[in-house]
Amino acid sequence: NLAEVILRMILTYLKPLELNLLPVDLNSLVENVLKGLHGDFLRCGVRSELHLGAALPALSGDHSFLEQVLETLFTNALRQMPQGTILVVRTCQEAEMLELSIRYPAPHLAADDAEHFFYPFTTSSAAFEAADLSMCKIIVNKHGGTIKVVLEPPKVLVIRISLPLQDDRP
């Protein structure tokens, strides 16, 4: 029911987000989320390719919220990827930030879809996913990070997440 979906989106935005910040190993988090989605990857006929930075320092984050972000982004990717394609995940350190990039073919997306990727009322995704996608942006921002989405030629969606190594906020 559309009214329920819209209400869920509104409540998602209104609910305060309380983070429980602890050291998080980004590489382990990525690997564990991908392991948990292994069956989904097999069903979709898609595989993942990891390029994880060596000896990355921990970031200050809420493990369960960051896990939710990755699960949502990976699941959304699986819905858009053609069979036989590859989801490429990279991690590295850039100055005082940890960088995570997710790259995959998205032949059905338009540049406009990438621009409005996290807007729950304009996305072409199913309504339930839209609320989850918008939460990804909220969670990353609440961690003091950024998340950007671009559609590169030829129709490759790239999601870049930057998260600070340490939380210096009071």
PDB file of C-alpha atoms in Angstrom:
ATOM      1  CA  ASN A   1       0.000   0.000   0.000  1.00  0.00           C
ATOM      2  CA  LEU A   2       1.492   3.317  -1.113  1.00  0.00           C
ATOM      3  CA  ALA A   3       0.305   5.229   1.968  1.00  0.00           C
ATOM      4  CA  GLU A   4       2.165   2.800   4.251  1.00  0.00           C
ATOM      5  CA  VAL A   5       5.331   3.153   2.175  1.00  0.00           C
ATOM      6  CA  ILE A   6       5.183   6.959   2.291  1.00  0.00           C
ATOM      7  CA  LEU A   7       4.546   6.886   6.047  1.00  0.00           C
ATOM      8  CA  ARG A   8       7.540   4.566   6.521  1.00  0.00           C
ATOM      9  CA  MET A   9       9.748   6.988   4.581  1.00  0.00           C
ATOM     10  CA  ILE A  10       8.596   9.965   6.639  1.00  0.00           C
ATOM     11  CA  LEU A  11       9.119   8.103   9.924  1.00  0.00           C
ATOM     12  CA  THR A  12      12.584   7.027   8.750  1.00  0.00           C
ATOM     13  CA  TYR A  13      13.543  10.672   8.292  1.00  0.00           C
ATOM     14  CA  LEU A  14      12.061  11.812  11.603  1.00  0.00           C
ATOM     15  CA  LYS A  15      13.580   9.097  13.807  1.00  0.00           C
ATOM     16  CA  PRO A  16      16.704  10.368  15.613  1.00  0.00           C
ATOM     17  CA  LEU A  17      19.834   8.406  14.789  1.00  0.00           C
ATOM     18  CA  GLU A  18      21.920   7.523  17.831  1.00  0.00           C
ATOM     19  CA  LEU A  19      25.312   6.100  16.931  1.00  0.00           C
ATOM     20  CA  ASN A  20      27.247   3.716  19.139  1.00  0.00           C
ATOM     21  CA  LEU A  21      30.777   4.593  17.983  1.00  0.00           C
ATOM     22  CA  LEU A  22      33.434   1.910  18.284  1.00  0.00           C
ATOM     23  CA  PRO A  23      36.495   0.971  16.189  1.00  0.00           C
ATOM     24  CA  VAL A  24      35.335  -0.692  12.944  1.00  0.00           C
ATOM     25  CA  ASP A  25      37.539  -2.681  10.551  1.00  0.00           C
ATOM     26  CA  LEU A  26      36.147  -1.602   7.173  1.00  0.00           C
ATOM     27  CA  ASN A  27      37.661  -4.533   5.244  1.00  0.00           C
ATOM     28  CA  SER A  28      36.187  -7.126   7.625  1.00  0.00           C
ATOM     29  CA  LEU A  29      32.825  -5.365   7.483  1.00  0.00           C
ATOM     30  CA  VAL A  30      32.810  -5.481   3.658  1.00  0.00           C
ATOM     31  CA  GLU A  31      33.848  -9.147   3.598  1.00  0.00           C
ATOM     32  CA  ASN A  32      31.243 -10.178   6.188  1.00  0.00           C
ATOM     33  CA  VAL A  33      28.379  -8.370   4.448  1.00  0.00           C
ATOM     34  CA  LEU A  34      29.341  -9.920   1.101  1.00  0.00           C
ATOM     35  CA  LYS A  35      29.544 -13.376   2.732  1.00  0.00           C
ATOM     36  CA  GLY A  36      26.044 -12.873   4.121  1.00  0.00           C
ATOM     37  CA  LEU A  37      24.751 -12.014   0.627  1.00  0.00           C
ATOM     38  CA  HIS A  38      26.571 -14.885  -1.107  1.00  0.00           C
ATOM     39  CA  GLY A  39      23.327 -16.763  -1.863  1.00  0.00           C
ATOM     40  CA  ASP A  40      21.800 -13.614  -3.390  1.00  0.00           C
ATOM     41  CA  PHE A  41      24.856 -13.172  -5.626  1.00  0.00           C
ATOM     42  CA  LEU A  42      24.536 -16.793  -6.794  1.00  0.00           C
ATOM     43  CA  ARG A  43      20.799 -16.407  -7.491  1.00  0.00           C
ATOM     44  CA  CYS A  44      21.436 -13.239  -9.526  1.00  0.00           C
ATOM     45  CA  GLY A  45      24.336 -14.802 -11.446  1.00  0.00           C
ATOM     46  CA  VAL A  46      26.619 -11.972 -10.333  1.00  0.00           C
ATOM     47  CA  ARG A  47      30.005 -12.122  -8.631  1.00  0.00           C
ATOM     48  CA  SER A  48      32.013  -9.740  -6.483  1.00  0.00           C
ATOM     49  CA  GLU A  49      35.623  -8.691  -6.857  1.00  0.00           C
ATOM     50  CA  LEU A  50      37.424  -7.202  -3.845  1.00  0.00           C
ATOM     51  CA  HIS A  51      40.401  -4.847  -3.867  1.00  0.00           C
ATOM     52  CA  LEU A  52      40.902  -4.203  -0.155  1.00  0.00           C
ATOM     53  CA  GLY A  53      43.574  -1.798   1.029  1.00  0.00           C
ATOM     54  CA  ALA A  54      46.273  -3.420   3.157  1.00  0.00           C
ATOM     55  CA  ALA A  55      46.584  -2.609   6.866  1.00  0.00           C
ATOM     56  CA  LEU A  56      43.837   0.021   6.948  1.00  0.00           C
ATOM     57  CA  PRO A  57      43.368   1.725  10.315  1.00  0.00           C
ATOM     58  CA  ALA A  58      40.023   1.331  12.055  1.00  0.00           C
ATOM     59  CA  LEU A  59      37.364   3.952  11.640  1.00  0.00           C
ATOM     60  CA  SER A  60      35.163   5.275  14.414  1.00  0.00           C
ATOM     61  CA  GLY A  61      31.712   3.990  13.538  1.00  0.00           C
ATOM     62  CA  ASP A  62      28.522   2.232  14.475  1.00  0.00           C
ATOM     63  CA  HIS A  63      29.032  -1.310  13.183  1.00  0.00           C
ATOM     64  CA  SER A  64      25.347  -2.187  12.787  1.00  0.00           C
ATOM     65  CA  PHE A  65      24.453   1.036  10.962  1.00  0.00           C
ATOM     66  CA  LEU A  66      27.450   0.726   8.625  1.00  0.00           C
ATOM     67  CA  GLU A  67      26.522  -2.911   7.996  1.00  0.00           C
ATOM     68  CA  GLN A  68      22.984  -1.749   7.106  1.00  0.00           C
ATOM     69  CA  VAL A  69      24.448   0.754   4.599  1.00  0.00           C
ATOM     70  CA  LEU A  70      26.542  -1.913   2.858  1.00  0.00           C
ATOM     71  CA  GLU A  71      23.719  -4.481   2.800  1.00  0.00           C
ATOM     72  CA  THR A  72      21.359  -1.913   1.275  1.00  0.00           C
ATOM     73  CA  LEU A  73      23.857  -0.725  -1.350  1.00  0.00           C
ATOM     74  CA  PHE A  74      24.916  -4.264  -2.331  1.00  0.00           C
ATOM     75  CA  THR A  75      21.324  -5.542  -2.473  1.00  0.00           C
ATOM     76  CA  ASN A  76      20.291  -2.549  -4.566  1.00  0.00           C
ATOM     77  CA  ALA A  77      23.235  -3.254  -6.905  1.00  0.00           C
ATOM     78  CA  LEU A  78      22.151  -6.874  -7.333  1.00  0.00           C
ATOM     79  CA  ARG A  79      18.703  -5.722  -8.473  1.00  0.00           C
ATOM     80  CA  GLN A  80      20.230  -3.567 -11.206  1.00  0.00           C
ATOM     81  CA  MET A  81      23.097  -5.739 -12.450  1.00  0.00           C
ATOM     82  CA  PRO A  82      22.750  -8.005 -15.476  1.00  0.00           C
ATOM     83  CA  GLN A  83      23.646 -11.680 -15.071  1.00  0.00           C
ATOM     84  CA  GLY A  84      27.321 -12.478 -15.514  1.00  0.00           C
ATOM     85  CA  THR A  85      28.551  -9.061 -14.383  1.00  0.00           C
ATOM     86  CA  ILE A  86      30.886  -8.099 -11.547  1.00  0.00           C
ATOM     87  CA  LEU A  87      30.418  -5.852  -8.511  1.00  0.00           C
ATOM     88  CA  VAL A  88      33.834  -4.310  -7.762  1.00  0.00           C
ATOM     89  CA  VAL A  89      34.508  -3.115  -4.214  1.00  0.00           C
ATOM     90  CA  ARG A  90      37.657  -1.158  -3.276  1.00  0.00           C
ATOM     91  CA  THR A  91      38.892   0.215   0.022  1.00  0.00           C
ATOM     92  CA  CYS A  92      41.864   2.469   0.670  1.00  0.00           C
ATOM     93  CA  GLN A  93      43.066   5.267   2.905  1.00  0.00           C
ATOM     94  CA  GLU A  94      43.221   8.842   1.577  1.00  0.00           C
ATOM     95  CA  ALA A  95      44.710  11.231   4.161  1.00  0.00           C
ATOM     96  CA  GLU A  96      42.479  11.075   7.266  1.00  0.00           C
ATOM     97  CA  MET A  97      39.639   9.300   5.457  1.00  0.00           C
ATOM     98  CA  LEU A  98      38.854   5.703   4.586  1.00  0.00           C
ATOM     99  CA  GLU A  99      37.483   5.409   1.056  1.00  0.00           C
ATOM    100  CA  LEU A 100      35.106   2.699  -0.126  1.00  0.00           C
ATOM    101  CA  SER A 101      34.014   2.485  -3.732  1.00  0.00           C
ATOM    102  CA  ILE A 102      31.367   0.209  -5.200  1.00  0.00           C
ATOM    103  CA  ARG A 103      31.276  -0.068  -8.994  1.00  0.00           C
ATOM    104  CA  TYR A 104      28.885  -2.086 -11.161  1.00  0.00           C
ATOM    105  CA  PRO A 105      27.141  -2.031 -14.528  1.00  0.00           C
ATOM    106  CA  ALA A 106      23.675  -0.460 -14.354  1.00  0.00           C
ATOM    107  CA  PRO A 107      22.399  -0.464 -17.952  1.00  0.00           C
ATOM    108  CA  HIS A 108      18.861   0.592 -16.993  1.00  0.00           C
ATOM    109  CA  LEU A 109      19.869   3.712 -15.046  1.00  0.00           C
ATOM    110  CA  ALA A 110      19.817   7.195 -16.507  1.00  0.00           C
ATOM    111  CA  ALA A 111      22.139  10.002 -15.381  1.00  0.00           C
ATOM    112  CA  ASP A 112      19.132  11.527 -13.623  1.00  0.00           C
ATOM    113  CA  ASP A 113      18.638   8.318 -11.596  1.00  0.00           C
ATOM    114  CA  ALA A 114      22.233   8.556 -10.345  1.00  0.00           C
ATOM    115  CA  GLU A 115      21.759  12.221  -9.451  1.00  0.00           C
ATOM    116  CA  HIS A 116      18.641  11.428  -7.391  1.00  0.00           C
ATOM    117  CA  PHE A 117      19.882   8.075  -6.069  1.00  0.00           C
ATOM    118  CA  PHE A 118      19.162   8.847  -2.406  1.00  0.00           C
ATOM    119  CA  TYR A 119      15.975  10.910  -2.784  1.00  0.00           C
ATOM    120  CA  PRO A 120      13.187   8.656  -1.572  1.00  0.00           C
ATOM    121  CA  PHE A 121      10.384  10.248  -3.538  1.00  0.00           C
ATOM    122  CA  THR A 122      12.135  10.482  -6.912  1.00  0.00           C
ATOM    123  CA  THR A 123      14.075   7.235  -7.183  1.00  0.00           C
ATOM    124  CA  SER A 124      13.099   4.647  -9.751  1.00  0.00           C
ATOM    125  CA  SER A 125      13.736   1.887  -7.178  1.00  0.00           C
ATOM    126  CA  ALA A 126      10.892   0.134  -5.461  1.00  0.00           C
ATOM    127  CA  ALA A 127       9.456   2.262  -2.689  1.00  0.00           C
ATOM    128  CA  PHE A 128      10.680   0.117   0.198  1.00  0.00           C
ATOM    129  CA  GLU A 129      14.253   0.286  -1.088  1.00  0.00           C
ATOM    130  CA  ALA A 130      13.989   4.042  -1.525  1.00  0.00           C
ATOM    131  CA  ALA A 131      13.623   4.604   2.217  1.00  0.00           C
ATOM    132  CA  ASP A 132      16.604   2.322   2.836  1.00  0.00           C
ATOM    133  CA  LEU A 133      18.738   4.121   0.227  1.00  0.00           C
ATOM    134  CA  SER A 134      17.971   7.511   1.719  1.00  0.00           C
ATOM    135  CA  MET A 135      18.923   6.119   5.152  1.00  0.00           C
ATOM    136  CA  CYS A 136      22.349   5.180   3.728  1.00  0.00           C
ATOM    137  CA  LYS A 137      23.086   8.834   3.035  1.00  0.00           C
ATOM    138  CA  ILE A 138      21.812   9.881   6.477  1.00  0.00           C
ATOM    139  CA  ILE A 139      23.942   7.231   8.244  1.00  0.00           C
ATOM    140  CA  VAL A 140      27.131   8.104   6.327  1.00  0.00           C
ATOM    141  CA  ASN A 141      26.579  11.838   6.948  1.00  0.00           C
ATOM    142  CA  LYS A 142      25.944  11.196  10.655  1.00  0.00           C
ATOM    143  CA  HIS A 143      29.362   9.459  10.763  1.00  0.00           C
ATOM    144  CA  GLY A 144      30.938  12.659   9.404  1.00  0.00           C
ATOM    145  CA  GLY A 145      31.400  11.087   5.982  1.00  0.00           C
ATOM    146  CA  THR A 146      30.215  11.662   2.444  1.00  0.00           C
ATOM    147  CA  ILE A 147      28.604   9.429  -0.157  1.00  0.00           C
ATOM    148  CA  LYS A 148      28.530  10.286  -3.847  1.00  0.00           C
ATOM    149  CA  VAL A 149      26.996   8.496  -6.820  1.00  0.00           C
ATOM    150  CA  VAL A 150      28.001   8.973 -10.452  1.00  0.00           C
ATOM    151  CA  LEU A 151      27.075   7.166 -13.645  1.00  0.00           C
ATOM    152  CA  GLU A 152      30.239   6.726 -15.721  1.00  0.00           C
ATOM    153  CA  PRO A 153      30.268   5.664 -19.366  1.00  0.00           C
ATOM    154  CA  PRO A 154      29.220   3.076 -20.437  1.00  0.00           C
ATOM    155  CA  LYS A 155      26.448   2.940 -17.789  1.00  0.00           C
ATOM    156  CA  VAL A 156      28.656   1.988 -14.822  1.00  0.00           C
ATOM    157  CA  LEU A 157      27.360   3.168 -11.464  1.00  0.00           C
ATOM    158  CA  VAL A 158      30.053   4.207  -8.991  1.00  0.00           C
ATOM    159  CA  ILE A 159      29.259   4.854  -5.336  1.00  0.00           C
ATOM    160  CA  ARG A 160      32.063   6.505  -3.344  1.00  0.00           C
ATOM    161  CA  ILE A 161      31.913   6.622   0.437  1.00  0.00           C
ATOM    162  CA  SER A 162      34.456   8.558   2.541  1.00  0.00           C
ATOM    163  CA  LEU A 163      34.512   8.013   6.279  1.00  0.00           C
ATOM    164  CA  PRO A 164      36.792   9.754   8.799  1.00  0.00           C
ATOM    165  CA  LEU A 165      39.356   7.673  10.670  1.00  0.00           C
ATOM    166  CA  GLN A 166      38.540   9.319  13.976  1.00  0.00           C
ATOM    167  CA  ASP A 167      35.505  11.078  15.297  1.00  0.00           C
ATOM    168  CA  ASP A 168      36.699  14.447  16.632  1.00  0.00           C
ATOM    169  CA  ARG A 169      33.202  15.816  17.197  1.00  0.00           C
ATOM    170  CA  PRO A 170      32.101  16.393  20.800  1.00  0.00           C
TER     171      PRO A 170
END
